[in-house]
Coordinates of C-alpha atoms and ligand atoms in Angstrom, one line a residue:
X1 CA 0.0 0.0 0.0
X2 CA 1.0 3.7 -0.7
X3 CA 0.0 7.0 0.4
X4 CA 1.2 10.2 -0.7
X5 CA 0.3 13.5 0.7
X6 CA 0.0 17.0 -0.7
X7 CA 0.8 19.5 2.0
X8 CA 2.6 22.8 2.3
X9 CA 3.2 22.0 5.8
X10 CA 5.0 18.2 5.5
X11 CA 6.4 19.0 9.0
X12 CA 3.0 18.8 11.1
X13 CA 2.9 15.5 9.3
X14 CA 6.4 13.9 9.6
X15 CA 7.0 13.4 13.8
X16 CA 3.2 11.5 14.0
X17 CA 3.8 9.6 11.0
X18 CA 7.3 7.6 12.8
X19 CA 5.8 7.4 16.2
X20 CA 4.0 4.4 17.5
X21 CA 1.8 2.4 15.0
X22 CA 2.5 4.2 11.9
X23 CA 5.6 3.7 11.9
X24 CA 5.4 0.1 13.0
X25 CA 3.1 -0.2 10.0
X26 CA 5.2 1.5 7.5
X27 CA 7.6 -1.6 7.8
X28 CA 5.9 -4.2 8.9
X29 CA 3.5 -3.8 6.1
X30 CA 6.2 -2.0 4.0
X31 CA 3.5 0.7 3.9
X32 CA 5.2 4.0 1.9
X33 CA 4.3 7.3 2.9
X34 CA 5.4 10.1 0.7
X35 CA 5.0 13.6 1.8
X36 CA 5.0 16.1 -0.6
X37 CA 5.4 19.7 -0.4
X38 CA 3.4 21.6 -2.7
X39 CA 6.1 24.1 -3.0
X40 CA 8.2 22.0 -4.8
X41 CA 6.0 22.0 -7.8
X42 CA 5.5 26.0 -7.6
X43 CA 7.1 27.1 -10.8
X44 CA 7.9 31.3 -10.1
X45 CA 11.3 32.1 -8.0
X46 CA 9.1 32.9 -5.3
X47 CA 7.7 29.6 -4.7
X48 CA 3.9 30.5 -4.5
X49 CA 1.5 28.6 -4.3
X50 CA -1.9 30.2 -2.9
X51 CA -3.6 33.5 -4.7
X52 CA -6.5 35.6 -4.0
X53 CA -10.1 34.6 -4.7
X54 CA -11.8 35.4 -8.0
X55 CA -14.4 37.8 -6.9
X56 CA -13.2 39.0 -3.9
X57 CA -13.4 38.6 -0.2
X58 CA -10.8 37.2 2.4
X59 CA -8.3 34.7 2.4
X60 CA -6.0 32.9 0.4
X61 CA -6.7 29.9 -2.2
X62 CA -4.4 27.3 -3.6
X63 CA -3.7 28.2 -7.2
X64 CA -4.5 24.9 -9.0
X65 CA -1.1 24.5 -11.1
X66 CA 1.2 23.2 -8.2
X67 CA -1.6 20.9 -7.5
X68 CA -2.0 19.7 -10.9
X69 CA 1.5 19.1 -11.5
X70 CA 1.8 17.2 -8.1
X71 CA -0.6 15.3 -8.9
X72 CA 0.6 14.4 -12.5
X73 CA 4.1 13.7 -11.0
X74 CA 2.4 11.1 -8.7
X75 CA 0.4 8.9 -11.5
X76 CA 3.4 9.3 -13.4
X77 CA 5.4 7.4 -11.0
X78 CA 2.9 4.9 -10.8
X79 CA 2.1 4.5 -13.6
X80 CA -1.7 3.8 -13.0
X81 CA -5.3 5.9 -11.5
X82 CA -7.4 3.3 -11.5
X83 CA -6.6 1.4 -8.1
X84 CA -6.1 4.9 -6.2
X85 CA -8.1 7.4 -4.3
X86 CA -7.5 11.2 -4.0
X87 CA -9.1 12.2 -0.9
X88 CA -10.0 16.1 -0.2
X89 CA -10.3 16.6 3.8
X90 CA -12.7 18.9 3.7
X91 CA -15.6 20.3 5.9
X92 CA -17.5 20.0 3.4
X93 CA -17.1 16.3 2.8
X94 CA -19.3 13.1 4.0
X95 CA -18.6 12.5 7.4
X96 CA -15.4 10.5 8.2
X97 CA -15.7 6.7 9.9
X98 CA -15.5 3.5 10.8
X99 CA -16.9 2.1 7.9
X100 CA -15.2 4.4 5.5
X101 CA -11.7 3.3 7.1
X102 CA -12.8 -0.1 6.8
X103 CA -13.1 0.4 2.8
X104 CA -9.8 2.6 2.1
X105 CA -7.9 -0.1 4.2
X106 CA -8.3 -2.3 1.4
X107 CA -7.2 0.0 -1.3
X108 CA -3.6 0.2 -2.6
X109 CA -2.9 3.9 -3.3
X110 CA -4.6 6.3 -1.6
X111 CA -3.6 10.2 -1.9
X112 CA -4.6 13.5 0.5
X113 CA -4.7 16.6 -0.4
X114 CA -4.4 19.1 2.2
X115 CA -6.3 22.7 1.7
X116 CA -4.9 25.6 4.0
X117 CA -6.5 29.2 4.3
X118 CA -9.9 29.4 2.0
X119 CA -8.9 26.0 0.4
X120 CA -7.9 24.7 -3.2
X121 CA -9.0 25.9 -6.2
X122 CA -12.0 24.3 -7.0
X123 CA -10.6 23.0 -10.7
X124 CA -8.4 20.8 -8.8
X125 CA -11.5 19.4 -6.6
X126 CA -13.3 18.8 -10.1
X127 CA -10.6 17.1 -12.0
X128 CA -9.2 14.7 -9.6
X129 CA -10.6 14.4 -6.1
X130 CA -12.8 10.8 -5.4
X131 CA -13.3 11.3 -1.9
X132 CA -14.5 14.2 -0.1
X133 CA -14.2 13.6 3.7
X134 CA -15.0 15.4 6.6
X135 CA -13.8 14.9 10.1
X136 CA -17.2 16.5 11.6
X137 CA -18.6 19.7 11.7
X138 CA -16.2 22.7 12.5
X139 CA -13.6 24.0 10.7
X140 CA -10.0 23.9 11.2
X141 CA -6.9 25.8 9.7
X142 CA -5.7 22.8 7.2
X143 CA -6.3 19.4 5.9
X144 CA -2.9 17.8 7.6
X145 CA -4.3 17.0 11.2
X146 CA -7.8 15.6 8.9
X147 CA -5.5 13.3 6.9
X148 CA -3.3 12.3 9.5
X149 CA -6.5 11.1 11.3
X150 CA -7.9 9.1 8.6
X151 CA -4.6 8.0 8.1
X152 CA -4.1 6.3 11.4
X153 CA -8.0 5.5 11.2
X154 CA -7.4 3.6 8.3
X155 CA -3.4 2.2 8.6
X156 CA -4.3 0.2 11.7
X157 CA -7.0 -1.6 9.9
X158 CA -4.7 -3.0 7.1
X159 CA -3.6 -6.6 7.9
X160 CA -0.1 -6.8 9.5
X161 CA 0.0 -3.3 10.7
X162 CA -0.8 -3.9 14.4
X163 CA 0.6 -7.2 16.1
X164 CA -3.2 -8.2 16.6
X165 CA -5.9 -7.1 13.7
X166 CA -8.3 -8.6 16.4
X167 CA -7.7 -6.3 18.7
X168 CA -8.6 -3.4 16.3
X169 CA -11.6 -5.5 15.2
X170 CA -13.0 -5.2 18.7
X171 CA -12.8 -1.9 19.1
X172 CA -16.0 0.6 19.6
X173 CA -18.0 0.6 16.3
X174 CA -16.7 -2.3 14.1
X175 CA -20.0 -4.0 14.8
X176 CA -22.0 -1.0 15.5
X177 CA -21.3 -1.2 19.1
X178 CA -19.0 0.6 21.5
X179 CA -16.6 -1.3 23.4
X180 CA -16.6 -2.4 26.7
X181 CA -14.6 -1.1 29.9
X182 CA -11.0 -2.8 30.6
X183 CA -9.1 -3.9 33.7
X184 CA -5.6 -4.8 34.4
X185 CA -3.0 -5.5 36.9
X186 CA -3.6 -4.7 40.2
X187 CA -7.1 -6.5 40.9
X188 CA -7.9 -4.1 43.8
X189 CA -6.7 -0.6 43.4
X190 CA -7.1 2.1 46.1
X191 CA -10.5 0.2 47.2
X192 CA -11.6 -0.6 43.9
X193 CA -11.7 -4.2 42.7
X194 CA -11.8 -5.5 38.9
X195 CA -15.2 -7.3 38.6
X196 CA -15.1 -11.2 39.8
X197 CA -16.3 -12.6 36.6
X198 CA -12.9 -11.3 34.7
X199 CA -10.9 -13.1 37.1
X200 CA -13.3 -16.4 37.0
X201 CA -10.6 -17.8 34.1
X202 CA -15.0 -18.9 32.4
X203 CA -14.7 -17.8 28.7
X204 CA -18.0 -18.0 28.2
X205 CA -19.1 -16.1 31.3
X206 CA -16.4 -13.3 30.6
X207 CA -17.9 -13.2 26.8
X208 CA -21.7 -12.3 27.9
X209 CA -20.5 -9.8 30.3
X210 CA -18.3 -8.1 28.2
X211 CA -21.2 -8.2 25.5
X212 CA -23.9 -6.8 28.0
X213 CA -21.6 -4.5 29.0
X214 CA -20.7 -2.9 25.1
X215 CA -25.0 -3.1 25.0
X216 CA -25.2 -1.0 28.5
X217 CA -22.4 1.6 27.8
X218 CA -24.0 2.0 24.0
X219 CA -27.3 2.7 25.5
X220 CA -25.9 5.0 27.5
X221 CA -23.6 6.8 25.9
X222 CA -24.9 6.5 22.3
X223 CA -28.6 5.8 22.2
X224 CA -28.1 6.4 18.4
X225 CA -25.8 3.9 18.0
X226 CA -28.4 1.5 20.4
X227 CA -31.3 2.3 18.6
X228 CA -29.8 1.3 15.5
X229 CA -28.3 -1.8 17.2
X230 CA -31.8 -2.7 18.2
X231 CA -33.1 -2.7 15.0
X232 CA -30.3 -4.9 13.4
X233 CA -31.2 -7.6 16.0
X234 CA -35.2 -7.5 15.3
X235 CA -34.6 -7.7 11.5
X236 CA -31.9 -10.8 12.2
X237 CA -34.7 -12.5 14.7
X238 CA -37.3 -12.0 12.1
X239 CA -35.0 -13.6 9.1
X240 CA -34.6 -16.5 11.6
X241 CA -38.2 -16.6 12.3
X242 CA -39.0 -16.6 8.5
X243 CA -36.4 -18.8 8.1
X244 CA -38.1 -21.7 10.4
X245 CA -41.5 -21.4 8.9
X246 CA -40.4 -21.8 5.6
X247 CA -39.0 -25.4 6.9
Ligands
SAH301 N1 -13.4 27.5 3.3 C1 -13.5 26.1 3.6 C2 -12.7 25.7 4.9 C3 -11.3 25.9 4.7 S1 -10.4 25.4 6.0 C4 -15.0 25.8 3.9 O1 -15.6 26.5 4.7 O2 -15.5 24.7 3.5 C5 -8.8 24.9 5.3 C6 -8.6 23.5 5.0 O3 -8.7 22.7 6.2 C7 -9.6 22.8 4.1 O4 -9.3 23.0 2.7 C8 -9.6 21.4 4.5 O5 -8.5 20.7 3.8 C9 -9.2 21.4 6.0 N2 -10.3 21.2 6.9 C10 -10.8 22.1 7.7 N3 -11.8 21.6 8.5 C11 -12.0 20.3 8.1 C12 -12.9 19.3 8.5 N4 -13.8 19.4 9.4 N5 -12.7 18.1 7.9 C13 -11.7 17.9 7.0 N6 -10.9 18.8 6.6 C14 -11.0 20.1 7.1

């Protein structure tokens, strides 16, 4: 797998991307990450790369040439589009999540491009972008901290990245619920003690609590999340139902 990334900031991206997970993932998985710097494909002596708005008003906007030749230099180097994304973060985008990281985890190229100021110019958005994704309704200064989150949403889901894919595969909202609370070493702690059953060594027993207790904490927490839950398990107990009458 290989992402590149478009930024004229590559340094808010470099120190998170060879910390922790990404960078186990980069060569475990012999993941590549190329950061680009948009400045590198600005073609005056200056090096500029972001203009004034047509019509007026504040801010700056990425001129689209630096982009476009980016771009180019990328599909030129790999000789092929058609198994690659190009990923906008943008506010503007559909909403960011679990199920989205889920897809781009199984695709081999995936590229960011990170707006600053007003944004990019829209010929760029047009032209190349297949993604538009937003990480939730407010607005930040660029697109790097976006794409570094979906980065690290979507990295950890590839297989080989982590030591244990299972352990991402539990996690809060790969099935729609959250996940449940966690104890370790020392069983009692300042007057609190773990719960018995996670010390009973009864699989079984330790599964159905854990499973009530993801159910509870959804309910709680995200009675979104629950009343969607719920439904999922009437239209599964009606299938079955069907199911047995048909027999
Ligand atoms: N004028 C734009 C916002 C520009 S913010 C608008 O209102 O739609 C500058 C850049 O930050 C954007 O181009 C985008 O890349 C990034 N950005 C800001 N907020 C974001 C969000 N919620 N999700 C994803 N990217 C975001």
């Amino acid at each position: 797998m290989r992402i590149d990334v478009l930024t004229a900031f590559p340094k808010i991206l470099q120190d998170p991307l060879d910390e922790s997970i990404l960078k186990q993932a980069r060569s475990r998985i012999g993941l590549e990450i190329h950061l680009r710097d948009i400045r590198d494909y600005a073609t005056d002596k200056h090096r500029t790369i972001d203009d004034t708005p047509y019509g007026g008003g504040p801010g700056m906007v990425f001129k689209p040439e630096p982009l476009f030749d980016a771009l180019e230099a990328i599909f030129r180097q790999t000789g092929d589009r058609t198994d690659a994304r190009v990923i906008f973060p943008s506010p503007q985008g559909r909403l960011f999540s679990q199920e989205i990281a889920q897809e781009f985890a199984e695709i081999p190229h995936l590229v960011f491009i990170c707006g600053h100021y007003k944004g990019i110019d829209q010929r760029v958005i047009d032209t190349w972008v297949s993604d538009e994704l937003s990480i939730g309704d407010y607005v930040l200064s660029g697109g790097e901290i976006p794409a570094l989150l979906m980065i690290d949403g979507i990295v950890r889901l590839i297989p080989g990245a982590i030591n244990d894919l299972a352990s991402a595969q539990t996690d809060s909202f790969q099935d729609g619920l959250l996940d449940c609370p966690y104890y370790t070493r020392p069983e009692s702690y300042r007057g609190m003690a773990v719960p018995e059953v996670l010390l009973s060594g009864h699989h079984q027993k330790i599964a159905e609590w854990r499973l009530a207790q993801r159910i509870e904490h959804t309910r709680i927490k995200r009675p979104d999340l629950y009343q969607q839950f719920l439904e999922k398990e009437k239209e599964q107990l009606k299938k079955k139902s069907d199911a047995k009458q048909k027999k």
